[in-house]
Amino acid sequence: MASIPLLVGLRYTRAKRRNHFISFISLTSMIGMTLGVAVLILVLSVMNGFDRELRQRILGMVPHSAIKNQQEFSNWEEVAAEVKQHPRVEGVAPFVNSQGMLMQRGEHRGALVSGILPEWEGQVSIVGEHLQQSELTDLQPGEFNIILGDILARFLRVQQGDQVTLLIPEASITPAGVFPRMKRFNVIGTFKVGAELDSNLAYVHLEDMQRLMRSGNNIEGLRLQLDDLFQAQRVTRELVNQLGYPYRGQDWTQTQGNLFQAIQMEKRMISLLLMIIVAVAAFNIVSTLVMVVTDKQGDIAILRTLGASPGTIMGIFMVQGLTIGVIGTLVGVGLGILLALNVSDLVLWIEAALGIQFLDANVYFISYLPSELRWEDVRFITLAALGLSLVSTLYPAWRASRIQPAEALRYD
């Protein structure tokens, strides 16, 4: 008796229907579920890909955490050695930053100029992997060389071998009066990471920056690279507590956190909107089963006369509705995974076939459509779709279980 709902429900699903409209509605419900699940997996994978690219490119350039000193910071090598003892810290590098104005041939542009030690910077930044025409080691002390972001260099109309003038908001007092502090730098190359940093960031040697800022051997702080960027707040707090006053910390959530919160919010809202599409497809099963129940009233009455309980009748139609939902969900999951794994190549093929480019590298920070399939998203979507399918079967199945045999057979 326990297998009767399963056997009869599957038989009803496979059987040809006298009313072809019911078969059509069943098919459209299944196709709608398939497309909804597939599109949801694909869109979330693409958003995960953009999130990954932003994290790697922007947070590859921006320090996960920074330790600064509210007083003079000349013993930075001792502090760096102590900080590296923390199990979460993978790299440390000193820096001196200053907002300045870069000028050349009548063009001027504000930028953040960062003084670095080339041999240390590779521990905390990916800039060395995105350099054009030069290497970080070309930044030699006393030569006043500078590496510009690609967009910044184009805006200033300079290239390798040209010179730019850096003006910083520090005054120099001379017998002739007070003048802003200025210095000419040699452009030895550019970097391109495909982010906003390309338009407002430049690198010089740490000693050149210290000389320009007249800060002696003092630095502004230490950049830290962590093994898990999402632990930045906790690790920064632990290090500051360990070092004590006058040290203070700053992590990436304070400088770039709003950007990534916006991405996560957008992802949640799009997920909700696409889940509504899946819900609409799932609740199409309601109309399908209601029509099936009306069409099968005579069969239901006969089963009840033979001793089937209301629970058995309810189970039959729940099995039928769930079969539609399960097949649609599984096909959608397979199609979504296939598209998510190959969408980058598919878009490239479409671009080549049509002779167009969807993502222009001069406008967007990447020139291809990224995708990252996360199995936790697939698991959530699958369970949500199956859950909606189950809920959509409850009312029609309950309605079928309430049919009285005498009333159903009166006119048969």
mmCIF file with all atom_site columns, C-alpha atoms in Angstrom, residues 111-310:
data_model
loop_
_atom_site.group_PDB
_atom_site.id
_atom_site.type_symbol
_atom_site.label_atom_id
_atom_site.label_alt_id
_atom_site.label_comp_id
_atom_site.label_asym_id
_atom_site.label_entity_id
_atom_site.label_seq_id
_atom_site.pdbx_PDB_ins_code
_atom_site.Cartn_x
_atom_site.Cartn_y
_atom_site.Cartn_z
_atom_site.occupancy
_atom_site.B_iso_or_equiv
_atom_site.pdbx_formal_charge
_atom_site.auth_seq_id
_atom_site.auth_comp_id
_atom_site.auth_asym_id
_atom_site.auth_atom_id
_atom_site.pdbx_PDB_model_num
ATOM 1   C CA . ALA A 1 111 ? 47.102  61.141 -7.928  1.00 0.00 ? 111 ALA A CA 1
ATOM 2   C CA . LEU A 1 112 ? 48.156  59.101 -4.930  1.00 0.00 ? 112 LEU A CA 1
ATOM 3   C CA . VAL A 1 113 ? 51.936  58.728 -5.084  1.00 0.00 ? 113 VAL A CA 1
ATOM 4   C CA . SER A 1 114 ? 53.236  55.767 -3.116  1.00 0.00 ? 114 SER A CA 1
ATOM 5   C CA . GLY A 1 115 ? 56.839  55.434 -2.058  1.00 0.00 ? 115 GLY A CA 1
ATOM 6   C CA . ILE A 1 116 ? 57.812  51.744 -1.908  1.00 0.00 ? 116 ILE A CA 1
ATOM 7   C CA . LEU A 1 117 ? 60.778  49.424 -1.576  1.00 0.00 ? 117 LEU A CA 1
ATOM 8   C CA . PRO A 1 118 ? 60.747  47.323 -4.782  1.00 0.00 ? 118 PRO A CA 1
ATOM 9   C CA . GLU A 1 119 ? 62.284  44.275 -3.088  1.00 0.00 ? 119 GLU A CA 1
ATOM 10  C CA . TRP A 1 120 ? 59.517  44.264 -0.444  1.00 0.00 ? 120 TRP A CA 1
ATOM 11  C CA . GLU A 1 121 ? 56.485  45.381 -2.474  1.00 0.00 ? 121 GLU A CA 1
ATOM 12  C CA . GLY A 1 122 ? 56.020  42.031 -4.200  1.00 0.00 ? 122 GLY A CA 1
ATOM 13  C CA . GLN A 1 123 ? 54.965  40.507 -0.868  1.00 0.00 ? 123 GLN A CA 1
ATOM 14  C CA . VAL A 1 124 ? 51.830  42.663 -0.631  1.00 0.00 ? 124 VAL A CA 1
ATOM 15  C CA . SER A 1 125 ? 50.946  43.796 -4.191  1.00 0.00 ? 125 SER A CA 1
ATOM 16  C CA . ILE A 1 126 ? 50.389  42.363 -7.652  1.00 0.00 ? 126 ILE A CA 1
ATOM 17  C CA . VAL A 1 127 ? 51.650  45.515 -9.377  1.00 0.00 ? 127 VAL A CA 1
ATOM 18  C CA . GLY A 1 128 ? 54.839  43.740 -10.433 1.00 0.00 ? 128 GLY A CA 1
ATOM 19  C CA . GLU A 1 129 ? 52.746  41.280 -12.495 1.00 0.00 ? 129 GLU A CA 1
ATOM 20  C CA . HIS A 1 130 ? 51.037  44.088 -14.450 1.00 0.00 ? 130 HIS A CA 1
ATOM 21  C CA . LEU A 1 131 ? 53.962  46.343 -15.333 1.00 0.00 ? 131 LEU A CA 1
ATOM 22  C CA . GLN A 1 132 ? 54.547  47.447 -18.922 1.00 0.00 ? 132 GLN A CA 1
ATOM 23  C CA . GLN A 1 133 ? 58.041  48.277 -20.280 1.00 0.00 ? 133 GLN A CA 1
ATOM 24  C CA . SER A 1 134 ? 59.718  48.121 -16.872 1.00 0.00 ? 134 SER A CA 1
ATOM 25  C CA . GLU A 1 135 ? 60.273  46.249 -13.607 1.00 0.00 ? 135 GLU A CA 1
ATOM 26  C CA . LEU A 1 136 ? 59.846  47.348 -10.013 1.00 0.00 ? 136 LEU A CA 1
ATOM 27  C CA . THR A 1 137 ? 63.594  47.010 -9.528  1.00 0.00 ? 137 THR A CA 1
ATOM 28  C CA . ASP A 1 138 ? 64.025  49.895 -11.995 1.00 0.00 ? 138 ASP A CA 1
ATOM 29  C CA . LEU A 1 139 ? 62.946  52.194 -9.168  1.00 0.00 ? 139 LEU A CA 1
ATOM 30  C CA . GLN A 1 140 ? 66.397  53.042 -7.841  1.00 0.00 ? 140 GLN A CA 1
ATOM 31  C CA . PRO A 1 141 ? 67.013  55.460 -4.940  1.00 0.00 ? 141 PRO A CA 1
ATOM 32  C CA . GLY A 1 142 ? 68.244  58.899 -5.980  1.00 0.00 ? 142 GLY A CA 1
ATOM 33  C CA . GLU A 1 143 ? 67.233  58.536 -9.634  1.00 0.00 ? 143 GLU A CA 1
ATOM 34  C CA . PHE A 1 144 ? 63.695  59.882 -9.062  1.00 0.00 ? 144 PHE A CA 1
ATOM 35  C CA . ASN A 1 145 ? 61.978  57.413 -11.367 1.00 0.00 ? 145 ASN A CA 1
ATOM 36  C CA . ILE A 1 146 ? 58.209  56.976 -11.390 1.00 0.00 ? 146 ILE A CA 1
ATOM 37  C CA . ILE A 1 147 ? 55.765  54.293 -12.586 1.00 0.00 ? 147 ILE A CA 1
ATOM 38  C CA . LEU A 1 148 ? 52.298  55.560 -13.547 1.00 0.00 ? 148 LEU A CA 1
ATOM 39  C CA . GLY A 1 149 ? 48.941  53.898 -13.936 1.00 0.00 ? 149 GLY A CA 1
ATOM 40  C CA . ASP A 1 150 ? 48.103  53.282 -17.593 1.00 0.00 ? 150 ASP A CA 1
ATOM 41  C CA . ILE A 1 151 ? 45.077  55.632 -17.658 1.00 0.00 ? 151 ILE A CA 1
ATOM 42  C CA . LEU A 1 152 ? 46.967  58.268 -15.681 1.00 0.00 ? 152 LEU A CA 1
ATOM 43  C CA . ALA A 1 153 ? 49.843  58.192 -18.184 1.00 0.00 ? 153 ALA A CA 1
ATOM 44  C CA . ARG A 1 154 ? 47.439  58.508 -21.114 1.00 0.00 ? 154 ARG A CA 1
ATOM 45  C CA . PHE A 1 155 ? 45.665  61.425 -19.472 1.00 0.00 ? 155 PHE A CA 1
ATOM 46  C CA . LEU A 1 156 ? 48.997  63.223 -18.983 1.00 0.00 ? 156 LEU A CA 1
ATOM 47  C CA . ARG A 1 157 ? 50.052  62.222 -22.510 1.00 0.00 ? 157 ARG A CA 1
ATOM 48  C CA . VAL A 1 158 ? 53.360  60.791 -21.363 1.00 0.00 ? 158 VAL A CA 1
ATOM 49  C CA . GLN A 1 159 ? 55.168  57.564 -22.106 1.00 0.00 ? 159 GLN A CA 1
ATOM 50  C CA . GLN A 1 160 ? 58.353  55.825 -21.134 1.00 0.00 ? 160 GLN A CA 1
ATOM 51  C CA . GLY A 1 161 ? 61.291  58.261 -21.222 1.00 0.00 ? 161 GLY A CA 1
ATOM 52  C CA . ASP A 1 162 ? 59.217  61.407 -20.601 1.00 0.00 ? 162 ASP A CA 1
ATOM 53  C CA . GLN A 1 163 ? 59.280  63.483 -17.443 1.00 0.00 ? 163 GLN A CA 1
ATOM 54  C CA . VAL A 1 164 ? 56.472  64.630 -15.156 1.00 0.00 ? 164 VAL A CA 1
ATOM 55  C CA . THR A 1 165 ? 56.470  67.200 -12.381 1.00 0.00 ? 165 THR A CA 1
ATOM 56  C CA . LEU A 1 166 ? 55.122  66.134 -9.003  1.00 0.00 ? 166 LEU A CA 1
ATOM 57  C CA . LEU A 1 167 ? 53.711  68.849 -6.761  1.00 0.00 ? 167 LEU A CA 1
ATOM 58  C CA . ILE A 1 168 ? 52.839  67.822 -3.210  1.00 0.00 ? 168 ILE A CA 1
ATOM 59  C CA . PRO A 1 169 ? 50.895  69.794 -0.572  1.00 0.00 ? 169 PRO A CA 1
ATOM 60  C CA . GLU A 1 170 ? 53.991  70.608 1.462   1.00 0.00 ? 170 GLU A CA 1
ATOM 61  C CA . ALA A 1 171 ? 55.482  74.080 1.615   1.00 0.00 ? 171 ALA A CA 1
ATOM 62  C CA . SER A 1 172 ? 59.171  74.896 1.292   1.00 0.00 ? 172 SER A CA 1
ATOM 63  C CA . ILE A 1 173 ? 60.349  78.116 2.951   1.00 0.00 ? 173 ILE A CA 1
ATOM 64  C CA . THR A 1 174 ? 63.086  79.841 0.972   1.00 0.00 ? 174 THR A CA 1
ATOM 65  C CA . PRO A 1 175 ? 64.629  83.351 1.057   1.00 0.00 ? 175 PRO A CA 1
ATOM 66  C CA . ALA A 1 176 ? 62.340  84.177 -1.861  1.00 0.00 ? 176 ALA A CA 1
ATOM 67  C CA . GLY A 1 177 ? 59.234  83.139 0.079   1.00 0.00 ? 177 GLY A CA 1
ATOM 68  C CA . VAL A 1 178 ? 57.023  80.078 0.565   1.00 0.00 ? 178 VAL A CA 1
ATOM 69  C CA . PHE A 1 179 ? 56.764  77.727 -2.412  1.00 0.00 ? 179 PHE A CA 1
ATOM 70  C CA . PRO A 1 180 ? 55.008  74.388 -2.916  1.00 0.00 ? 180 PRO A CA 1
ATOM 71  C CA . ARG A 1 181 ? 57.334  71.409 -2.946  1.00 0.00 ? 181 ARG A CA 1
ATOM 72  C CA . MET A 1 182 ? 57.970  70.181 -6.507  1.00 0.00 ? 182 MET A CA 1
ATOM 73  C CA . LYS A 1 183 ? 60.191  67.605 -8.181  1.00 0.00 ? 183 LYS A CA 1
ATOM 74  C CA . ARG A 1 184 ? 60.628  66.263 -11.700 1.00 0.00 ? 184 ARG A CA 1
ATOM 75  C CA . PHE A 1 185 ? 60.447  62.483 -12.114 1.00 0.00 ? 185 PHE A CA 1
ATOM 76  C CA . ASN A 1 186 ? 61.431  60.247 -15.005 1.00 0.00 ? 186 ASN A CA 1
ATOM 77  C CA . VAL A 1 187 ? 58.633  58.019 -16.336 1.00 0.00 ? 187 VAL A CA 1
ATOM 78  C CA . ILE A 1 188 ? 60.126  54.536 -16.661 1.00 0.00 ? 188 ILE A CA 1
ATOM 79  C CA . GLY A 1 189 ? 56.919  52.574 -17.281 1.00 0.00 ? 189 GLY A CA 1
ATOM 80  C CA . THR A 1 190 ? 53.247  52.025 -16.574 1.00 0.00 ? 190 THR A CA 1
ATOM 81  C CA . PHE A 1 191 ? 51.059  49.379 -14.972 1.00 0.00 ? 191 PHE A CA 1
ATOM 82  C CA . LYS A 1 192 ? 47.573  48.212 -15.933 1.00 0.00 ? 192 LYS A CA 1
ATOM 83  C CA . VAL A 1 193 ? 45.404  46.179 -13.565 1.00 0.00 ? 193 VAL A CA 1
ATOM 84  C CA . GLY A 1 194 ? 42.095  47.126 -15.201 1.00 0.00 ? 194 GLY A CA 1
ATOM 85  C CA . ALA A 1 195 ? 40.642  49.045 -12.261 1.00 0.00 ? 195 ALA A CA 1
ATOM 86  C CA . GLU A 1 196 ? 40.119  52.633 -11.149 1.00 0.00 ? 196 GLU A CA 1
ATOM 87  C CA . LEU A 1 197 ? 43.603  52.548 -9.600  1.00 0.00 ? 197 LEU A CA 1
ATOM 88  C CA . ASP A 1 198 ? 45.048  52.822 -13.126 1.00 0.00 ? 198 ASP A CA 1
ATOM 89  C CA . SER A 1 199 ? 43.868  56.438 -13.213 1.00 0.00 ? 199 SER A CA 1
ATOM 90  C CA . ASN A 1 200 ? 45.018  57.738 -9.833  1.00 0.00 ? 200 ASN A CA 1
ATOM 91  C CA . LEU A 1 201 ? 48.032  55.777 -8.576  1.00 0.00 ? 201 LEU A CA 1
ATOM 92  C CA . ALA A 1 202 ? 51.787  56.127 -9.137  1.00 0.00 ? 202 ALA A CA 1
ATOM 93  C CA . TYR A 1 203 ? 54.859  54.475 -7.583  1.00 0.00 ? 203 TYR A CA 1
ATOM 94  C CA . VAL A 1 204 ? 58.269  55.919 -6.709  1.00 0.00 ? 204 VAL A CA 1
ATOM 95  C CA . HIS A 1 205 ? 61.137  54.619 -4.607  1.00 0.00 ? 205 HIS A CA 1
ATOM 96  C CA . LEU A 1 206 ? 60.670  54.917 -0.828  1.00 0.00 ? 206 LEU A CA 1
ATOM 97  C CA . GLU A 1 207 ? 63.905  56.877 -0.315  1.00 0.00 ? 207 GLU A CA 1
ATOM 98  C CA . ASP A 1 208 ? 62.982  59.371 -3.051  1.00 0.00 ? 208 ASP A CA 1
ATOM 99  C CA . MET A 1 209 ? 59.626  59.915 -1.386  1.00 0.00 ? 209 MET A CA 1
ATOM 100 C CA . GLN A 1 210 ? 61.222  60.323 2.040   1.00 0.00 ? 210 GLN A CA 1
ATOM 101 C CA . ARG A 1 211 ? 63.637  62.882 0.600   1.00 0.00 ? 211 ARG A CA 1
ATOM 102 C CA . LEU A 1 212 ? 60.798  64.790 -1.053  1.00 0.00 ? 212 LEU A CA 1
ATOM 103 C CA . MET A 1 213 ? 58.685  64.689 2.106   1.00 0.00 ? 213 MET A CA 1
ATOM 104 C CA . ARG A 1 214 ? 61.755  65.453 4.264   1.00 0.00 ? 214 ARG A CA 1
ATOM 105 C CA . SER A 1 215 ? 60.767  62.704 6.665   1.00 0.00 ? 215 SER A CA 1
ATOM 106 C CA . GLY A 1 216 ? 64.241  61.247 7.216   1.00 0.00 ? 216 GLY A CA 1
ATOM 107 C CA . ASN A 1 217 ? 64.101  57.493 7.826   1.00 0.00 ? 217 ASN A CA 1
ATOM 108 C CA . ASN A 1 218 ? 60.460  57.544 8.911   1.00 0.00 ? 218 ASN A CA 1
ATOM 109 C CA . ILE A 1 219 ? 57.765  55.749 6.969   1.00 0.00 ? 219 ILE A CA 1
ATOM 110 C CA . GLU A 1 220 ? 54.001  56.174 7.021   1.00 0.00 ? 220 GLU A CA 1
ATOM 111 C CA . GLY A 1 221 ? 53.225  52.556 7.780   1.00 0.00 ? 221 GLY A CA 1
ATOM 112 C CA . LEU A 1 222 ? 53.461  48.879 6.890   1.00 0.00 ? 222 LEU A CA 1
ATOM 113 C CA . ARG A 1 223 ? 51.235  47.178 4.336   1.00 0.00 ? 223 ARG A CA 1
ATOM 114 C CA . LEU A 1 224 ? 50.165  43.640 5.232   1.00 0.00 ? 224 LEU A CA 1
ATOM 115 C CA . GLN A 1 225 ? 49.144  40.728 3.018   1.00 0.00 ? 225 GLN A CA 1
ATOM 116 C CA . LEU A 1 226 ? 46.922  38.182 4.799   1.00 0.00 ? 226 LEU A CA 1
ATOM 117 C CA . ASP A 1 227 ? 46.093  34.595 3.908   1.00 0.00 ? 227 ASP A CA 1
ATOM 118 C CA . ASP A 1 228 ? 42.376  35.381 4.282   1.00 0.00 ? 228 ASP A CA 1
ATOM 119 C CA . LEU A 1 229 ? 41.307  38.940 3.483   1.00 0.00 ? 229 LEU A CA 1
ATOM 120 C CA . PHE A 1 230 ? 37.982  38.445 5.288   1.00 0.00 ? 230 PHE A CA 1
ATOM 121 C CA . GLN A 1 231 ? 39.901  38.069 8.555   1.00 0.00 ? 231 GLN A CA 1
ATOM 122 C CA . ALA A 1 232 ? 41.472  41.519 8.096   1.00 0.00 ? 232 ALA A CA 1
ATOM 123 C CA . GLN A 1 233 ? 39.503  43.262 10.850  1.00 0.00 ? 233 GLN A CA 1
ATOM 124 C CA . ARG A 1 234 ? 40.273  40.625 13.458  1.00 0.00 ? 234 ARG A CA 1
ATOM 125 C CA . VAL A 1 235 ? 43.958  40.304 12.531  1.00 0.00 ? 235 VAL A CA 1
ATOM 126 C CA . THR A 1 236 ? 44.451  44.086 12.478  1.00 0.00 ? 236 THR A CA 1
ATOM 127 C CA . ARG A 1 237 ? 42.882  44.409 15.924  1.00 0.00 ? 237 ARG A CA 1
ATOM 128 C CA . GLU A 1 238 ? 45.078  41.625 17.309  1.00 0.00 ? 238 GLU A CA 1
ATOM 129 C CA . LEU A 1 239 ? 48.264  43.192 15.911  1.00 0.00 ? 239 LEU A CA 1
ATOM 130 C CA . VAL A 1 240 ? 47.432  46.659 17.230  1.00 0.00 ? 240 VAL A CA 1
ATOM 131 C CA . ASN A 1 241 ? 46.720  45.208 20.669  1.00 0.00 ? 241 ASN A CA 1
ATOM 132 C CA . GLN A 1 242 ? 49.996  43.309 20.501  1.00 0.00 ? 242 GLN A CA 1
ATOM 133 C CA . LEU A 1 243 ? 52.073  46.338 19.456  1.00 0.00 ? 243 LEU A CA 1
ATOM 134 C CA . GLY A 1 244 ? 50.277  48.768 21.778  1.00 0.00 ? 244 GLY A CA 1
ATOM 135 C CA . TYR A 1 245 ? 50.352  52.559 21.697  1.00 0.00 ? 245 TYR A CA 1
ATOM 136 C CA . PRO A 1 246 ? 51.146  54.546 19.520  1.00 0.00 ? 246 PRO A CA 1
ATOM 137 C CA . TYR A 1 247 ? 50.347  52.039 16.746  1.00 0.00 ? 247 TYR A CA 1
ATOM 138 C CA . ARG A 1 248 ? 46.995  51.949 15.006  1.00 0.00 ? 248 ARG A CA 1
ATOM 139 C CA . GLY A 1 249 ? 45.550  49.821 12.233  1.00 0.00 ? 249 GLY A CA 1
ATOM 140 C CA . GLN A 1 250 ? 43.461  50.165 9.102   1.00 0.00 ? 250 GLN A CA 1
ATOM 141 C CA . ASP A 1 251 ? 42.028  47.364 6.972   1.00 0.00 ? 251 ASP A CA 1
ATOM 142 C CA . TRP A 1 252 ? 40.550  47.146 3.477   1.00 0.00 ? 252 TRP A CA 1
ATOM 143 C CA . THR A 1 253 ? 36.946  47.184 4.721   1.00 0.00 ? 253 THR A CA 1
ATOM 144 C CA . GLN A 1 254 ? 37.460  50.811 5.727   1.00 0.00 ? 254 GLN A CA 1
ATOM 145 C CA . THR A 1 255 ? 38.779  51.874 2.314   1.00 0.00 ? 255 THR A CA 1
ATOM 146 C CA . GLN A 1 256 ? 37.086  49.528 -0.180  1.00 0.00 ? 256 GLN A CA 1
ATOM 147 C CA . GLY A 1 257 ? 34.347  47.916 1.926   1.00 0.00 ? 257 GLY A CA 1
ATOM 148 C CA . ASN A 1 258 ? 31.482  49.931 0.404   1.00 0.00 ? 258 ASN A CA 1
ATOM 149 C CA . LEU A 1 259 ? 32.301  48.649 -3.071  1.00 0.00 ? 259 LEU A CA 1
ATOM 150 C CA . PHE A 1 260 ? 32.162  44.995 -2.081  1.00 0.00 ? 260 PHE A CA 1
ATOM 151 C CA . GLN A 1 261 ? 29.071  45.506 0.085   1.00 0.00 ? 261 GLN A CA 1
ATOM 152 C CA . ALA A 1 262 ? 27.360  47.007 -2.959  1.00 0.00 ? 262 ALA A CA 1
ATOM 153 C CA . ILE A 1 263 ? 28.346  43.971 -5.043  1.00 0.00 ? 263 ILE A CA 1
ATOM 154 C CA . GLN A 1 264 ? 26.990  41.571 -2.418  1.00 0.00 ? 264 GLN A CA 1
ATOM 155 C CA . MET A 1 265 ? 23.743  43.558 -2.132  1.00 0.00 ? 265 MET A CA 1
ATOM 156 C CA . GLU A 1 266 ? 23.338  43.536 -5.913  1.00 0.00 ? 266 GLU A CA 1
ATOM 157 C CA . LYS A 1 267 ? 23.954  39.801 -5.982  1.00 0.00 ? 267 LYS A CA 1
ATOM 158 C CA . ARG A 1 268 ? 21.299  39.181 -3.318  1.00 0.00 ? 268 ARG A CA 1
ATOM 159 C CA . MET A 1 269 ? 18.724  41.355 -5.088  1.00 0.00 ? 269 MET A CA 1
ATOM 160 C CA . ILE A 1 270 ? 19.300  39.718 -8.482  1.00 0.00 ? 270 ILE A CA 1
ATOM 161 C CA . SER A 1 271 ? 19.111  36.287 -6.825  1.00 0.00 ? 271 SER A CA 1
ATOM 162 C CA . LEU A 1 272 ? 15.773  37.244 -5.293  1.00 0.00 ? 272 LEU A CA 1
ATOM 163 C CA . LEU A 1 273 ? 14.381  38.502 -8.615  1.00 0.00 ? 273 LEU A CA 1
ATOM 164 C CA . LEU A 1 274 ? 15.500  35.382 -10.491 1.00 0.00 ? 274 LEU A CA 1
ATOM 165 C CA . MET A 1 275 ? 14.151  33.151 -7.717  1.00 0.00 ? 275 MET A CA 1
ATOM 166 C CA . ILE A 1 276 ? 10.754  34.745 -8.332  1.00 0.00 ? 276 ILE A CA 1
ATOM 167 C CA . ILE A 1 277 ? 11.000  33.467 -11.921 1.00 0.00 ? 277 ILE A CA 1
ATOM 168 C CA . VAL A 1 278 ? 11.667  29.975 -10.575 1.00 0.00 ? 278 VAL A CA 1
ATOM 169 C CA . ALA A 1 279 ? 8.715   30.386 -8.193  1.00 0.00 ? 279 ALA A CA 1
ATOM 170 C CA . VAL A 1 280 ? 6.405   31.349 -11.074 1.00 0.00 ? 280 VAL A CA 1
ATOM 171 C CA . ALA A 1 281 ? 7.505   28.249 -12.987 1.00 0.00 ? 281 ALA A CA 1
ATOM 172 C CA . ALA A 1 282 ? 7.022   26.100 -9.889  1.00 0.00 ? 282 ALA A CA 1
ATOM 173 C CA . PHE A 1 283 ? 3.535   27.403 -9.202  1.00 0.00 ? 283 PHE A CA 1
ATOM 174 C CA . ASN A 1 284 ? 2.527   26.629 -12.784 1.00 0.00 ? 284 ASN A CA 1
ATOM 175 C CA . ILE A 1 285 ? 2.455   23.099 -11.413 1.00 0.00 ? 285 ILE A CA 1
ATOM 176 C CA . VAL A 1 286 ? -0.579  24.192 -9.370  1.00 0.00 ? 286 VAL A CA 1
ATOM 177 C CA . SER A 1 287 ? -2.656  24.916 -12.478 1.00 0.00 ? 287 SER A CA 1
ATOM 178 C CA . THR A 1 288 ? -1.434  21.703 -14.092 1.00 0.00 ? 288 THR A CA 1
ATOM 179 C CA . LEU A 1 289 ? -2.460  19.546 -11.134 1.00 0.00 ? 289 LEU A CA 1
ATOM 180 C CA . VAL A 1 290 ? -5.788  21.327 -10.654 1.00 0.00 ? 290 VAL A CA 1
ATOM 181 C CA . MET A 1 291 ? -6.731  20.457 -14.232 1.00 0.00 ? 291 MET A CA 1
ATOM 182 C CA . VAL A 1 292 ? -5.434  16.909 -13.803 1.00 0.00 ? 292 VAL A CA 1
ATOM 183 C CA . VAL A 1 293 ? -7.539  16.466 -10.647 1.00 0.00 ? 293 VAL A CA 1
ATOM 184 C CA . THR A 1 294 ? -10.628 17.688 -12.506 1.00 0.00 ? 294 THR A CA 1
ATOM 185 C CA . ASP A 1 295 ? -9.839  15.337 -15.395 1.00 0.00 ? 295 ASP A CA 1
ATOM 186 C CA . LYS A 1 296 ? -9.275  12.327 -13.098 1.00 0.00 ? 296 LYS A CA 1
ATOM 187 C CA . GLN A 1 297 ? -12.276 12.654 -10.785 1.00 0.00 ? 297 GLN A CA 1
ATOM 188 C CA . GLY A 1 298 ? -13.686 9.330  -11.974 1.00 0.00 ? 298 GLY A CA 1
ATOM 189 C CA . ASP A 1 299 ? -10.361 7.531  -11.327 1.00 0.00 ? 299 ASP A CA 1
ATOM 190 C CA . ILE A 1 300 ? -10.126 9.107  -7.895  1.00 0.00 ? 300 ILE A CA 1
ATOM 191 C CA . ALA A 1 301 ? -13.640 7.927  -7.033  1.00 0.00 ? 301 ALA A CA 1
ATOM 192 C CA . ILE A 1 302 ? -12.845 4.362  -8.117  1.00 0.00 ? 302 ILE A CA 1
ATOM 193 C CA . LEU A 1 303 ? -9.633  4.333  -6.048  1.00 0.00 ? 303 LEU A CA 1
ATOM 194 C CA . ARG A 1 304 ? -11.548 5.604  -3.021  1.00 0.00 ? 304 ARG A CA 1
ATOM 195 C CA . THR A 1 305 ? -14.213 2.909  -3.570  1.00 0.00 ? 305 THR A CA 1
ATOM 196 C CA . LEU A 1 306 ? -11.474 0.253  -3.655  1.00 0.00 ? 306 LEU A CA 1
ATOM 197 C CA . GLY A 1 307 ? -10.231 1.437  -0.255  1.00 0.00 ? 307 GLY A CA 1
ATOM 198 C CA . ALA A 1 308 ? -7.660  4.127  -0.990  1.00 0.00 ? 308 ALA A CA 1
ATOM 199 C CA . SER A 1 309 ? -7.427  6.654  1.838   1.00 0.00 ? 309 SER A CA 1
ATOM 200 C CA . PRO A 1 310 ? -7.413  10.453 1.360   1.00 0.00 ? 310 PRO A CA 1
#
